[in-house]
PDB file of N, CA and C in Angstrom:
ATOM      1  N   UNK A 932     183.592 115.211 179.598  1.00  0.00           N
ATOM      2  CA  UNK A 932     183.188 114.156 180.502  1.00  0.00           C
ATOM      3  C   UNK A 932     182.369 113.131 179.718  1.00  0.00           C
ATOM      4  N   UNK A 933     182.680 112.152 179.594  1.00  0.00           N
ATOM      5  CA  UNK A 933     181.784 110.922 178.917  1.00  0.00           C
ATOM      6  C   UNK A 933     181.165 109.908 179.555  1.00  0.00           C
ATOM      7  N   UNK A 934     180.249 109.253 179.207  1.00  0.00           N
ATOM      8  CA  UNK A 934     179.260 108.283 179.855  1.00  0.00           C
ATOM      9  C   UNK A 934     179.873 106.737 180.096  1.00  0.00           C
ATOM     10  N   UNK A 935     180.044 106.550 181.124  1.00  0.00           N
ATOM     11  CA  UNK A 935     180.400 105.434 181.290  1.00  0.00           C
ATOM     12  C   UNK A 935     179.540 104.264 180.709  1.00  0.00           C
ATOM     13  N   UNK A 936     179.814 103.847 179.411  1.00  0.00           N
ATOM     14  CA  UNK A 936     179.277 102.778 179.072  1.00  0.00           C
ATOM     15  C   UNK A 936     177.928 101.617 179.307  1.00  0.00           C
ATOM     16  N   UNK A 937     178.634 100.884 179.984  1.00  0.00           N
ATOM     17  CA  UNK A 937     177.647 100.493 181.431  1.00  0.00           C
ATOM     18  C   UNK A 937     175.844 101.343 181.382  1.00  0.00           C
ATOM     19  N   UNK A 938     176.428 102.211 181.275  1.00  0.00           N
ATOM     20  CA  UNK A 938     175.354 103.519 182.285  1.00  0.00           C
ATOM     21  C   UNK A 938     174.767 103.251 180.545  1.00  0.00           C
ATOM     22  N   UNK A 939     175.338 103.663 179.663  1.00  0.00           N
ATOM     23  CA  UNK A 939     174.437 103.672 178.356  1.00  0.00           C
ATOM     24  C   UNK A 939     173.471 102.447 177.636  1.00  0.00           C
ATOM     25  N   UNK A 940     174.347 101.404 178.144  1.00  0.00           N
ATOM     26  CA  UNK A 940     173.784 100.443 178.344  1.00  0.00           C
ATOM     27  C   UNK A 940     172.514  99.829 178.729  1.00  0.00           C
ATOM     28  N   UNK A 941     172.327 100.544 180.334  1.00  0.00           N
ATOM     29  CA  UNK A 941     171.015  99.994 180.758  1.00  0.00           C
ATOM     30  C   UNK A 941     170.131 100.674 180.156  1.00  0.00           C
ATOM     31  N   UNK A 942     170.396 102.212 180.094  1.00  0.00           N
ATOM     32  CA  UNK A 942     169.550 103.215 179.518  1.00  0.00           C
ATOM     33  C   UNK A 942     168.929 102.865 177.741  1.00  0.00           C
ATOM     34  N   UNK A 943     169.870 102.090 177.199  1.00  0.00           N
ATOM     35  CA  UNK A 943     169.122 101.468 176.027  1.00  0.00           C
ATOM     36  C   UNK A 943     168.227 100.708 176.155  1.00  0.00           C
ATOM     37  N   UNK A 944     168.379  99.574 176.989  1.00  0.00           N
ATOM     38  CA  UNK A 944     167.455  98.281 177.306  1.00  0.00           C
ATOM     39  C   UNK A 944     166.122  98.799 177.616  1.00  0.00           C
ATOM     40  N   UNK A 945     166.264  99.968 178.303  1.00  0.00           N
ATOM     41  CA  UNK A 945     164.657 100.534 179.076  1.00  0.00           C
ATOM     42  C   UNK A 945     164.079 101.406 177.681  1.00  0.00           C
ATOM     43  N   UNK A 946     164.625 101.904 177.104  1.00  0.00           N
ATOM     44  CA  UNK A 946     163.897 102.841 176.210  1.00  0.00           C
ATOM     45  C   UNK A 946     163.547 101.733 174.662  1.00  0.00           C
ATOM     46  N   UNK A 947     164.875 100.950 175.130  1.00  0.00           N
ATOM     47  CA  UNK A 947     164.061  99.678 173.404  1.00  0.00           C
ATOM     48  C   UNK A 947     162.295  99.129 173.979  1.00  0.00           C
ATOM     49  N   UNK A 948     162.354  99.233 175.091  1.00  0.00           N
ATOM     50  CA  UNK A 948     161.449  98.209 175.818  1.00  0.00           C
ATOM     51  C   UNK A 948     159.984  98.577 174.855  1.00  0.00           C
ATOM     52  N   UNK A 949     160.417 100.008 174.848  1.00  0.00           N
ATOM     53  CA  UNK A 949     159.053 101.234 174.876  1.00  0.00           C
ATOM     54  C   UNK A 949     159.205 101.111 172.950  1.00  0.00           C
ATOM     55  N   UNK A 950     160.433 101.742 172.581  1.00  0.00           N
ATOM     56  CA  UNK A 950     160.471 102.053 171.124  1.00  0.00           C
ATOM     57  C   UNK A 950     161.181 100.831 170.552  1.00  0.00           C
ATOM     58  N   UNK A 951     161.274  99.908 170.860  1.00  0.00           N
ATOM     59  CA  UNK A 951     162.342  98.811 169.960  1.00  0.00           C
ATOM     60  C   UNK A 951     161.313  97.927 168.962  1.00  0.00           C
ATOM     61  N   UNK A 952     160.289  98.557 168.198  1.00  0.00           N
ATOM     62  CA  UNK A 952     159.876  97.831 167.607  1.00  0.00           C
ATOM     63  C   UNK A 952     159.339  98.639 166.355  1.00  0.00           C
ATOM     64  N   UNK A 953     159.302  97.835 165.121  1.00  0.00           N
ATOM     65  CA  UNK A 953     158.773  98.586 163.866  1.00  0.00           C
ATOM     66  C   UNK A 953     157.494  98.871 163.966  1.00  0.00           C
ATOM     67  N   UNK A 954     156.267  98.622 164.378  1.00  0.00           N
ATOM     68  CA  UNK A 954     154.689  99.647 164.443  1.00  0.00           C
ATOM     69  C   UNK A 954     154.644 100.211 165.335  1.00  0.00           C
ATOM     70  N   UNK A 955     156.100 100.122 166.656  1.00  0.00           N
ATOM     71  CA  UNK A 955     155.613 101.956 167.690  1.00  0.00           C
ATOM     72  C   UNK A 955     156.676 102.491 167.120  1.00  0.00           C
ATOM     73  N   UNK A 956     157.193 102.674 166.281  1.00  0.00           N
ATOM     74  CA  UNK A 956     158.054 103.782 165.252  1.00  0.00           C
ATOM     75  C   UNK A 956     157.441 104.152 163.881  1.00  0.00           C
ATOM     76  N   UNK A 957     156.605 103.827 163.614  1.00  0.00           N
ATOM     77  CA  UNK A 957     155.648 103.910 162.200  1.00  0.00           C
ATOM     78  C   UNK A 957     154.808 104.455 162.904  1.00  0.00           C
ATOM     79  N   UNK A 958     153.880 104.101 163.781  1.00  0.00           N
ATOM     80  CA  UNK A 958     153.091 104.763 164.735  1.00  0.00           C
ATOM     81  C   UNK A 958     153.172 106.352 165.124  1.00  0.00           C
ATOM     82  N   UNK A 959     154.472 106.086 165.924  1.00  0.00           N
ATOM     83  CA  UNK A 959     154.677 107.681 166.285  1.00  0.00           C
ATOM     84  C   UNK A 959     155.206 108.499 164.653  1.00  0.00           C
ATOM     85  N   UNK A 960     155.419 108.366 163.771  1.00  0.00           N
ATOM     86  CA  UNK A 960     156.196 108.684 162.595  1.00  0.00           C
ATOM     87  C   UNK A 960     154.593 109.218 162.177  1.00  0.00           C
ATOM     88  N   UNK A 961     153.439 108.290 162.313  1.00  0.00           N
ATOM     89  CA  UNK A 961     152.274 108.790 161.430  1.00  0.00           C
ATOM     90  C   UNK A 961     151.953 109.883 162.500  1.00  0.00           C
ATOM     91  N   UNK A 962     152.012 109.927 163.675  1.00  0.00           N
ATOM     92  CA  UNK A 962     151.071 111.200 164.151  1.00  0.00           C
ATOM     93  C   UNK A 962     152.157 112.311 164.280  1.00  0.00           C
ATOM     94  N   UNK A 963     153.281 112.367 163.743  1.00  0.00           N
ATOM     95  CA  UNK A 963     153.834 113.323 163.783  1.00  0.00           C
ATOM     96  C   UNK A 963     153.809 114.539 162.783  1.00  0.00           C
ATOM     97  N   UNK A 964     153.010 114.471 161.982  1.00  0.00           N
ATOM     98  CA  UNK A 964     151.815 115.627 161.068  1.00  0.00           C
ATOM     99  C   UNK A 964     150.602 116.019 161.917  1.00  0.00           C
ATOM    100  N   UNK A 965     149.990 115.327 162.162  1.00  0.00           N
ATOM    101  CA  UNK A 965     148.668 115.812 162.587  1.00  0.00           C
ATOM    102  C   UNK A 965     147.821 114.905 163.784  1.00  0.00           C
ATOM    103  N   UNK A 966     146.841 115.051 164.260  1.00  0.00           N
ATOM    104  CA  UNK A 966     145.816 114.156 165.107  1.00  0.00           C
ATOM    105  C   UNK A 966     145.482 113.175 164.277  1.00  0.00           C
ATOM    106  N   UNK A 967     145.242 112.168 164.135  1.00  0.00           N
ATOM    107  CA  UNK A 967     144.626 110.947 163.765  1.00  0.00           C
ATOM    108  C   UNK A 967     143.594 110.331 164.704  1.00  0.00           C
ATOM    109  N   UNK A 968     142.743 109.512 163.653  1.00  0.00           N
ATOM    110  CA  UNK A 968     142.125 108.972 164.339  1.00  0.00           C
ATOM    111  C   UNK A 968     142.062 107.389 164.238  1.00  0.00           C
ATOM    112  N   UNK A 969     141.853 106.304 164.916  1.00  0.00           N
ATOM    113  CA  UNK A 969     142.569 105.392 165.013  1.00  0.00           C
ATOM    114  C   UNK A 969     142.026 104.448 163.120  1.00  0.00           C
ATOM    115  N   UNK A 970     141.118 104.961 162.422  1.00  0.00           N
ATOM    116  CA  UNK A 970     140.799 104.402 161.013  1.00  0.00           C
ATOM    117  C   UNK A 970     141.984 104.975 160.021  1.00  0.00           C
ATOM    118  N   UNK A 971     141.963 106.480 160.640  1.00  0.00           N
ATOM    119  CA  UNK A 971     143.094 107.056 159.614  1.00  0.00           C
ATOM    120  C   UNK A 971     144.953 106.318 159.726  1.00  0.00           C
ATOM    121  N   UNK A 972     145.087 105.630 161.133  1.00  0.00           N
ATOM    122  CA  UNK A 972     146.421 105.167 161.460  1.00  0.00           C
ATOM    123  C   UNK A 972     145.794 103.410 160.636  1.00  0.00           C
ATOM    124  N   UNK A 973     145.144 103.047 160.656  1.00  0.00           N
ATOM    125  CA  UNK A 973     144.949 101.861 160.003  1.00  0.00           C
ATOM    126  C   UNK A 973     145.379 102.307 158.731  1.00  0.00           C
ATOM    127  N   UNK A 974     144.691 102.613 158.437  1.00  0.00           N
ATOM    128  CA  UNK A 974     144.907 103.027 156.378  1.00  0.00           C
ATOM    129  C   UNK A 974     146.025 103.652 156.603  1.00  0.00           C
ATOM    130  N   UNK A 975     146.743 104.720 156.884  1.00  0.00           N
ATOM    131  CA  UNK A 975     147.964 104.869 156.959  1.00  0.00           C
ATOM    132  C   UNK A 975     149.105 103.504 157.051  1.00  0.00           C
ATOM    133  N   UNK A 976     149.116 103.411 158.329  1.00  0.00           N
ATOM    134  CA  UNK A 976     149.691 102.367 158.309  1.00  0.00           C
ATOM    135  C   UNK A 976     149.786 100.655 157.578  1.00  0.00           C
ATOM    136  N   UNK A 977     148.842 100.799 156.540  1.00  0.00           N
ATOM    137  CA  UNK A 977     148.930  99.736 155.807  1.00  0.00           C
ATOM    138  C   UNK A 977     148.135  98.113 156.375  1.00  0.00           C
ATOM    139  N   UNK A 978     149.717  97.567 156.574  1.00  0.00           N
ATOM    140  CA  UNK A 978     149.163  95.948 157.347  1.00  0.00           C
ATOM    141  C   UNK A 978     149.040  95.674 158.560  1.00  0.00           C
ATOM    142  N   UNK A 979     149.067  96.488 159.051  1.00  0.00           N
ATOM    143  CA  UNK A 979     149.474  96.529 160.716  1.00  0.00           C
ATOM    144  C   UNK A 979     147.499  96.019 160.846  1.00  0.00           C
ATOM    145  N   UNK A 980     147.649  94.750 161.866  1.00  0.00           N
ATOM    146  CA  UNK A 980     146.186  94.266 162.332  1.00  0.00           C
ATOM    147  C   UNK A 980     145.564  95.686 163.446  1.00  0.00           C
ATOM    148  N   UNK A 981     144.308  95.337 163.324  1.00  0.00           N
ATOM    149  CA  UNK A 981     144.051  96.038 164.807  1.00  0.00           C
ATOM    150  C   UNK A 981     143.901  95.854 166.028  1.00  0.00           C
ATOM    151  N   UNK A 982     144.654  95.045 166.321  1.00  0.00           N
ATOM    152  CA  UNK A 982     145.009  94.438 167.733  1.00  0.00           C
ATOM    153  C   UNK A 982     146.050  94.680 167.761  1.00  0.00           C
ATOM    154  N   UNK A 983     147.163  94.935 167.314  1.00  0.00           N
ATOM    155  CA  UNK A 983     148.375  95.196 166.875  1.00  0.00           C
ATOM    156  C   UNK A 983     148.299  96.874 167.442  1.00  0.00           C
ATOM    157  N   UNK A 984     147.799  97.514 167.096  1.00  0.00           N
ATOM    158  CA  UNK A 984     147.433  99.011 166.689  1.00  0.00           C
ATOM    159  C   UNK A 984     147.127  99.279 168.175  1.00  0.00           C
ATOM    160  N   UNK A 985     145.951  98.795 168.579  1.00  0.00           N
ATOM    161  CA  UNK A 985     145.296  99.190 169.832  1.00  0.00           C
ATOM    162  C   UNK A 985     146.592  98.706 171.164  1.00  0.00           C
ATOM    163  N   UNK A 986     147.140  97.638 170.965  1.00  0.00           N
ATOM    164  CA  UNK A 986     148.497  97.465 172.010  1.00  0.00           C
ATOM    165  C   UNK A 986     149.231  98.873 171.698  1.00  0.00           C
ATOM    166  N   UNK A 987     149.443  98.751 170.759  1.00  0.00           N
ATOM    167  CA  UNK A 987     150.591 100.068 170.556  1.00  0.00           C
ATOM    168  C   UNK A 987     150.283 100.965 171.119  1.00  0.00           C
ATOM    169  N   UNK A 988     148.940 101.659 170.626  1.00  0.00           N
ATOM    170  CA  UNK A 988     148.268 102.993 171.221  1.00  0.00           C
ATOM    171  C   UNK A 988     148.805 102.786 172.792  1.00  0.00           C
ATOM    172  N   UNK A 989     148.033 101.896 173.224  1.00  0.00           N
ATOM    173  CA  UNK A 989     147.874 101.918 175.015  1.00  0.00           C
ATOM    174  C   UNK A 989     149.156 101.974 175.598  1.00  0.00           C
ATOM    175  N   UNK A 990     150.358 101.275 174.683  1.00  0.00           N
ATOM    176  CA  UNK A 990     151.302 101.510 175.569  1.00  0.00           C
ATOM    177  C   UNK A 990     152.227 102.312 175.072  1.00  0.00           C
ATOM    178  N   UNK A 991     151.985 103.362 174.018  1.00  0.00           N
ATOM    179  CA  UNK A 991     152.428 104.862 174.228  1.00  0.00           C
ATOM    180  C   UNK A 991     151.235 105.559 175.626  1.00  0.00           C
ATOM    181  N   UNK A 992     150.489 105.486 175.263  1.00  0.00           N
ATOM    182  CA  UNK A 992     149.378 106.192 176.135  1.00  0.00           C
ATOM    183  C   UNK A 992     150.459 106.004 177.832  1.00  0.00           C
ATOM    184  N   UNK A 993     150.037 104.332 178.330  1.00  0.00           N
ATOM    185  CA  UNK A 993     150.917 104.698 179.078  1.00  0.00           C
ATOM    186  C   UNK A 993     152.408 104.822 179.561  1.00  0.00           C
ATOM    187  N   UNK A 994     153.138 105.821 178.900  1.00  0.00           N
ATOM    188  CA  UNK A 994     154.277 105.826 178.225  1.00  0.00           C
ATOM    189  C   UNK A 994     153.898 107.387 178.369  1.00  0.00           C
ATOM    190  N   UNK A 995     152.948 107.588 177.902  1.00  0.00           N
ATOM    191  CA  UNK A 995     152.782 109.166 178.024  1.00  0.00           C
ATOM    192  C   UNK A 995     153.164 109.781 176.997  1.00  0.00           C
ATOM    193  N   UNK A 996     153.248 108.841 175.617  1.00  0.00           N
ATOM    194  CA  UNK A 996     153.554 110.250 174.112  1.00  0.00           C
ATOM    195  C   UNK A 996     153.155 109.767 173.621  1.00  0.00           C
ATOM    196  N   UNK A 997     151.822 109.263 174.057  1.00  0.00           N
ATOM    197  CA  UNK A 997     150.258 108.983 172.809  1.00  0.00           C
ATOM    198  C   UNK A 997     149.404 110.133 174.219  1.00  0.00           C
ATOM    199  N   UNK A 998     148.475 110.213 173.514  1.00  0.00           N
ATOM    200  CA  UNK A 998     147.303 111.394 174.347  1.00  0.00           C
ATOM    201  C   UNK A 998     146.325 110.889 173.099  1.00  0.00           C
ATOM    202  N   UNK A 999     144.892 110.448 173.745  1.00  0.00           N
ATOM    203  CA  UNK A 999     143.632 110.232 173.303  1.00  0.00           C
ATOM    204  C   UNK A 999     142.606 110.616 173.944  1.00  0.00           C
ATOM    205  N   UNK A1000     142.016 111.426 172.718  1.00  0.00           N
ATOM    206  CA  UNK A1000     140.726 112.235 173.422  1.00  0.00           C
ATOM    207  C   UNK A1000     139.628 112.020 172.488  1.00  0.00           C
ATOM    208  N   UNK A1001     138.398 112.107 173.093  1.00  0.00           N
ATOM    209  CA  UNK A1001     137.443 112.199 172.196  1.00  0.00           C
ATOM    210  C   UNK A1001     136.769 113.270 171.863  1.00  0.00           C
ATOM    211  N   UNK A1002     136.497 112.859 170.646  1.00  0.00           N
ATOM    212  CA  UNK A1002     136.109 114.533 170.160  1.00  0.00           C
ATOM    213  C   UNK A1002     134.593 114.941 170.309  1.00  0.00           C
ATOM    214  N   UNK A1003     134.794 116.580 170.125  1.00  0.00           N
ATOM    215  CA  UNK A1003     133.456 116.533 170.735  1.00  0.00           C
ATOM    216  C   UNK A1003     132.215 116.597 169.371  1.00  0.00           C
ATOM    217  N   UNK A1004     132.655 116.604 168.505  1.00  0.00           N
ATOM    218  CA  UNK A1004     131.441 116.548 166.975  1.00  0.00           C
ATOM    219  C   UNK A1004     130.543 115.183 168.377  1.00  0.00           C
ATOM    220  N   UNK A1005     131.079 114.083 168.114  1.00  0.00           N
ATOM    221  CA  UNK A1005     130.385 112.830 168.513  1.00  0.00           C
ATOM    222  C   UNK A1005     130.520 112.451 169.700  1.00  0.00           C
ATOM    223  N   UNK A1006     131.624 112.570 170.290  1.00  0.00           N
ATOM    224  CA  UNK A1006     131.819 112.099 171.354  1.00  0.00           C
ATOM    225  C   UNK A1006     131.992 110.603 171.507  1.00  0.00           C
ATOM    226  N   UNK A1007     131.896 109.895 170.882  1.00  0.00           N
ATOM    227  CA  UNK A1007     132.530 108.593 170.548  1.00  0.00           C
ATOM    228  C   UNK A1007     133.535 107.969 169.627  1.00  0.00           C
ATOM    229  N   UNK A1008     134.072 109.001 168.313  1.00  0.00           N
ATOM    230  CA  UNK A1008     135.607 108.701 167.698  1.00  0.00           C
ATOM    231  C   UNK A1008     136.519 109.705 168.829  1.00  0.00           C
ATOM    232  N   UNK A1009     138.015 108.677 168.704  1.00  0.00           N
ATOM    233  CA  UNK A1009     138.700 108.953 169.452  1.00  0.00           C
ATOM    234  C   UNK A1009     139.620 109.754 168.371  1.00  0.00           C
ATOM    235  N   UNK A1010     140.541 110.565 168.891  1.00  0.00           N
ATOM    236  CA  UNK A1010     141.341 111.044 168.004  1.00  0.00           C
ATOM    237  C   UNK A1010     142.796 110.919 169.029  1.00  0.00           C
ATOM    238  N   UNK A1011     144.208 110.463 168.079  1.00  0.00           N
ATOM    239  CA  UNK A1011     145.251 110.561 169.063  1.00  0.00           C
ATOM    240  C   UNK A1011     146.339 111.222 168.600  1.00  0.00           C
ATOM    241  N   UNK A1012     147.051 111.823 168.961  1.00  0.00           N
ATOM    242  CA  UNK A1012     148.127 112.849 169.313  1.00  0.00           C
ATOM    243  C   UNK A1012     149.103 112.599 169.682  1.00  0.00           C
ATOM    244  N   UNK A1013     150.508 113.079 169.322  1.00  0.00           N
ATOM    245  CA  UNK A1013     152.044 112.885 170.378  1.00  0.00           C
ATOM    246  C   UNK A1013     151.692 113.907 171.137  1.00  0.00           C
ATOM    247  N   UNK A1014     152.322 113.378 172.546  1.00  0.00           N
ATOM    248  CA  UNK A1014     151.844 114.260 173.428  1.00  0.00           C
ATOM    249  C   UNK A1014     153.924 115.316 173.302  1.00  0.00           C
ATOM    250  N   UNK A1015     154.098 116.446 174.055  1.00  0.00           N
ATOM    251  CA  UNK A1015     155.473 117.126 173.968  1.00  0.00           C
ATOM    252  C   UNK A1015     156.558 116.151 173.867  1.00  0.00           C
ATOM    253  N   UNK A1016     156.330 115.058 175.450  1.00  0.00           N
ATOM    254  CA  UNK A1016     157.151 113.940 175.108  1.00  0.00           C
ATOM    255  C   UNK A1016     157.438 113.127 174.009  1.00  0.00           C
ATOM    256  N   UNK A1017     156.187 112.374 173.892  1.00  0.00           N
ATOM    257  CA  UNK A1017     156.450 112.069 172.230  1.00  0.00           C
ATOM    258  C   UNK A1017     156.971 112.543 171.120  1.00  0.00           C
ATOM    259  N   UNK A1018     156.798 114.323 170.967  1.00  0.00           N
ATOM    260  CA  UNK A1018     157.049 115.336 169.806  1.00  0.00           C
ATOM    261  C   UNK A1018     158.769 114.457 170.089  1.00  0.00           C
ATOM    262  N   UNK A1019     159.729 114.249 171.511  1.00  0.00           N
ATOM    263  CA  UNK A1019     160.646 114.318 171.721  1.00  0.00           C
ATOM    264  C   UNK A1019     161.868 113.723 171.034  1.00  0.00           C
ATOM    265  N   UNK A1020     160.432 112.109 170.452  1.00  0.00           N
ATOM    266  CA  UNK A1020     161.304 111.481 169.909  1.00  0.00           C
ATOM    267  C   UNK A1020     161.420 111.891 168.267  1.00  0.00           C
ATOM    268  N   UNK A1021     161.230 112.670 167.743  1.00  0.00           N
ATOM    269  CA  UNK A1021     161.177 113.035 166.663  1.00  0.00           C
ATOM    270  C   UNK A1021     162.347 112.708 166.014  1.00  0.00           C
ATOM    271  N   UNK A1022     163.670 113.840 166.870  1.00  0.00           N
ATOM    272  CA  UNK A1022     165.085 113.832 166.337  1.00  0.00           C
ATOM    273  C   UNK A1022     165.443 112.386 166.457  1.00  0.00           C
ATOM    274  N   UNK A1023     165.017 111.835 166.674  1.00  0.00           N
ATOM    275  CA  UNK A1023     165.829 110.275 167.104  1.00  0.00           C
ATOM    276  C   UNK A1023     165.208 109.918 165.841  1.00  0.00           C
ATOM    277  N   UNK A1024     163.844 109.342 165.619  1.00  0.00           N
ATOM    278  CA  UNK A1024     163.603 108.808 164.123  1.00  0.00           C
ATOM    279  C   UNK A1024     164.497 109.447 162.997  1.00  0.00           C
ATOM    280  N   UNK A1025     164.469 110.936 163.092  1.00  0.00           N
ATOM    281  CA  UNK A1025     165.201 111.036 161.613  1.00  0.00           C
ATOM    282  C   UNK A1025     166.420 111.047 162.038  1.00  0.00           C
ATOM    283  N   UNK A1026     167.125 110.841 163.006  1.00  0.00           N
ATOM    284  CA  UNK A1026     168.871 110.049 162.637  1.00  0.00           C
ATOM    285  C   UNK A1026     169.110 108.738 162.334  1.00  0.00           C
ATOM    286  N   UNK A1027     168.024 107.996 162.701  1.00  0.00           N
ATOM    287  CA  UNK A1027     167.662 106.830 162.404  1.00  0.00           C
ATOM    288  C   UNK A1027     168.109 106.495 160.791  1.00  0.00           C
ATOM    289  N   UNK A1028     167.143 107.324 160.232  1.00  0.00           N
ATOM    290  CA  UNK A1028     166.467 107.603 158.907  1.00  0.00           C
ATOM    291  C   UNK A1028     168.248 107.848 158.158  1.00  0.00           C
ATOM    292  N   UNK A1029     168.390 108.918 158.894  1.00  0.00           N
ATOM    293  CA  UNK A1029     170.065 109.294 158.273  1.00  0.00           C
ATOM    294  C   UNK A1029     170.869 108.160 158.232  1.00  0.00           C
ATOM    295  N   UNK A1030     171.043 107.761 159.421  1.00  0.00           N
ATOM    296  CA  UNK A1030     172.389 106.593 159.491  1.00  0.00           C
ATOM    297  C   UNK A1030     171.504 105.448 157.986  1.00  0.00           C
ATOM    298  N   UNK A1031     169.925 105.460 158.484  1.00  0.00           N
ATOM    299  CA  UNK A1031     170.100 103.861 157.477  1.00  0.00           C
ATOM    300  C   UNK A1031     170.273 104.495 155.953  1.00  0.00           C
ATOM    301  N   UNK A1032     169.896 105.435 155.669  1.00  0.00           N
ATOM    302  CA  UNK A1032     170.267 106.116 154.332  1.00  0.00           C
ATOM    303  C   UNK A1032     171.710 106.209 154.265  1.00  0.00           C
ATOM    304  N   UNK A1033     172.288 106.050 154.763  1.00  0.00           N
ATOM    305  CA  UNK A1033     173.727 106.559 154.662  1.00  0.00           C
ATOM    306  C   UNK A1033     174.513 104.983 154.883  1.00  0.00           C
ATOM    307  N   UNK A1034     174.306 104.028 155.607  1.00  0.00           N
ATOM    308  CA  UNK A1034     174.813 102.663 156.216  1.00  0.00           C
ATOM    309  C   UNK A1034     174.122 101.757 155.597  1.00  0.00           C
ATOM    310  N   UNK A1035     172.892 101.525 155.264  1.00  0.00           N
ATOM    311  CA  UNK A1035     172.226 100.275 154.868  1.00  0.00           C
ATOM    312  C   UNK A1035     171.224 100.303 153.900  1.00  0.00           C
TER     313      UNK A1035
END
């Protein structure tokens, strides 16, 4: 049984909305080792501004595969996380990764 087209269609448009961009795919790519905290995704991530960074966060957050908590040493650095959902998109980055290694 196969997907009527159409149907795959819209279902792209809504999920580029969320992931169609290069710093919420570098983003989720860096916390997919460990918790970070938003200095360690700066220096990780290189050039990315921090206004840039903090949009991103919030709208995985609400998106629901960013999770930010503060820790309790201080209680004022935040530390952030893929939440299960997020873990989800994992396989999708590295086919990504495959096709452009393999196509471009």
């Amino acid at each position: 049984m196969s997907i009527p087209m159409q149907n795959l269609t819209k279902c792209s448009k809504r999920e580029l909305k969320i992931l169609g961009d290069f710093w919420t795919l570098e983003l989720i790519q860096a916390l997919s080792d460990e918790d970070k905290r938003f200095s360690q995704l700066e220096k990780e991530l290189g050039n990315i501004s921090p206004t840039t960074l903090t949009q991103r966060l919030k709208k995985l957050e609400a998106q629901e595969l960013v999770l930010s908590k503060k820790e309790t040493i201080d209680k004022i650095s935040v530390v952030y996380s893929l939440t299960e959902k997020g873990r989800g998109i994992l396989p999708v980055l590295h086919q990504i990764k495959v096709f452009a290694n393999k196509y471009l």
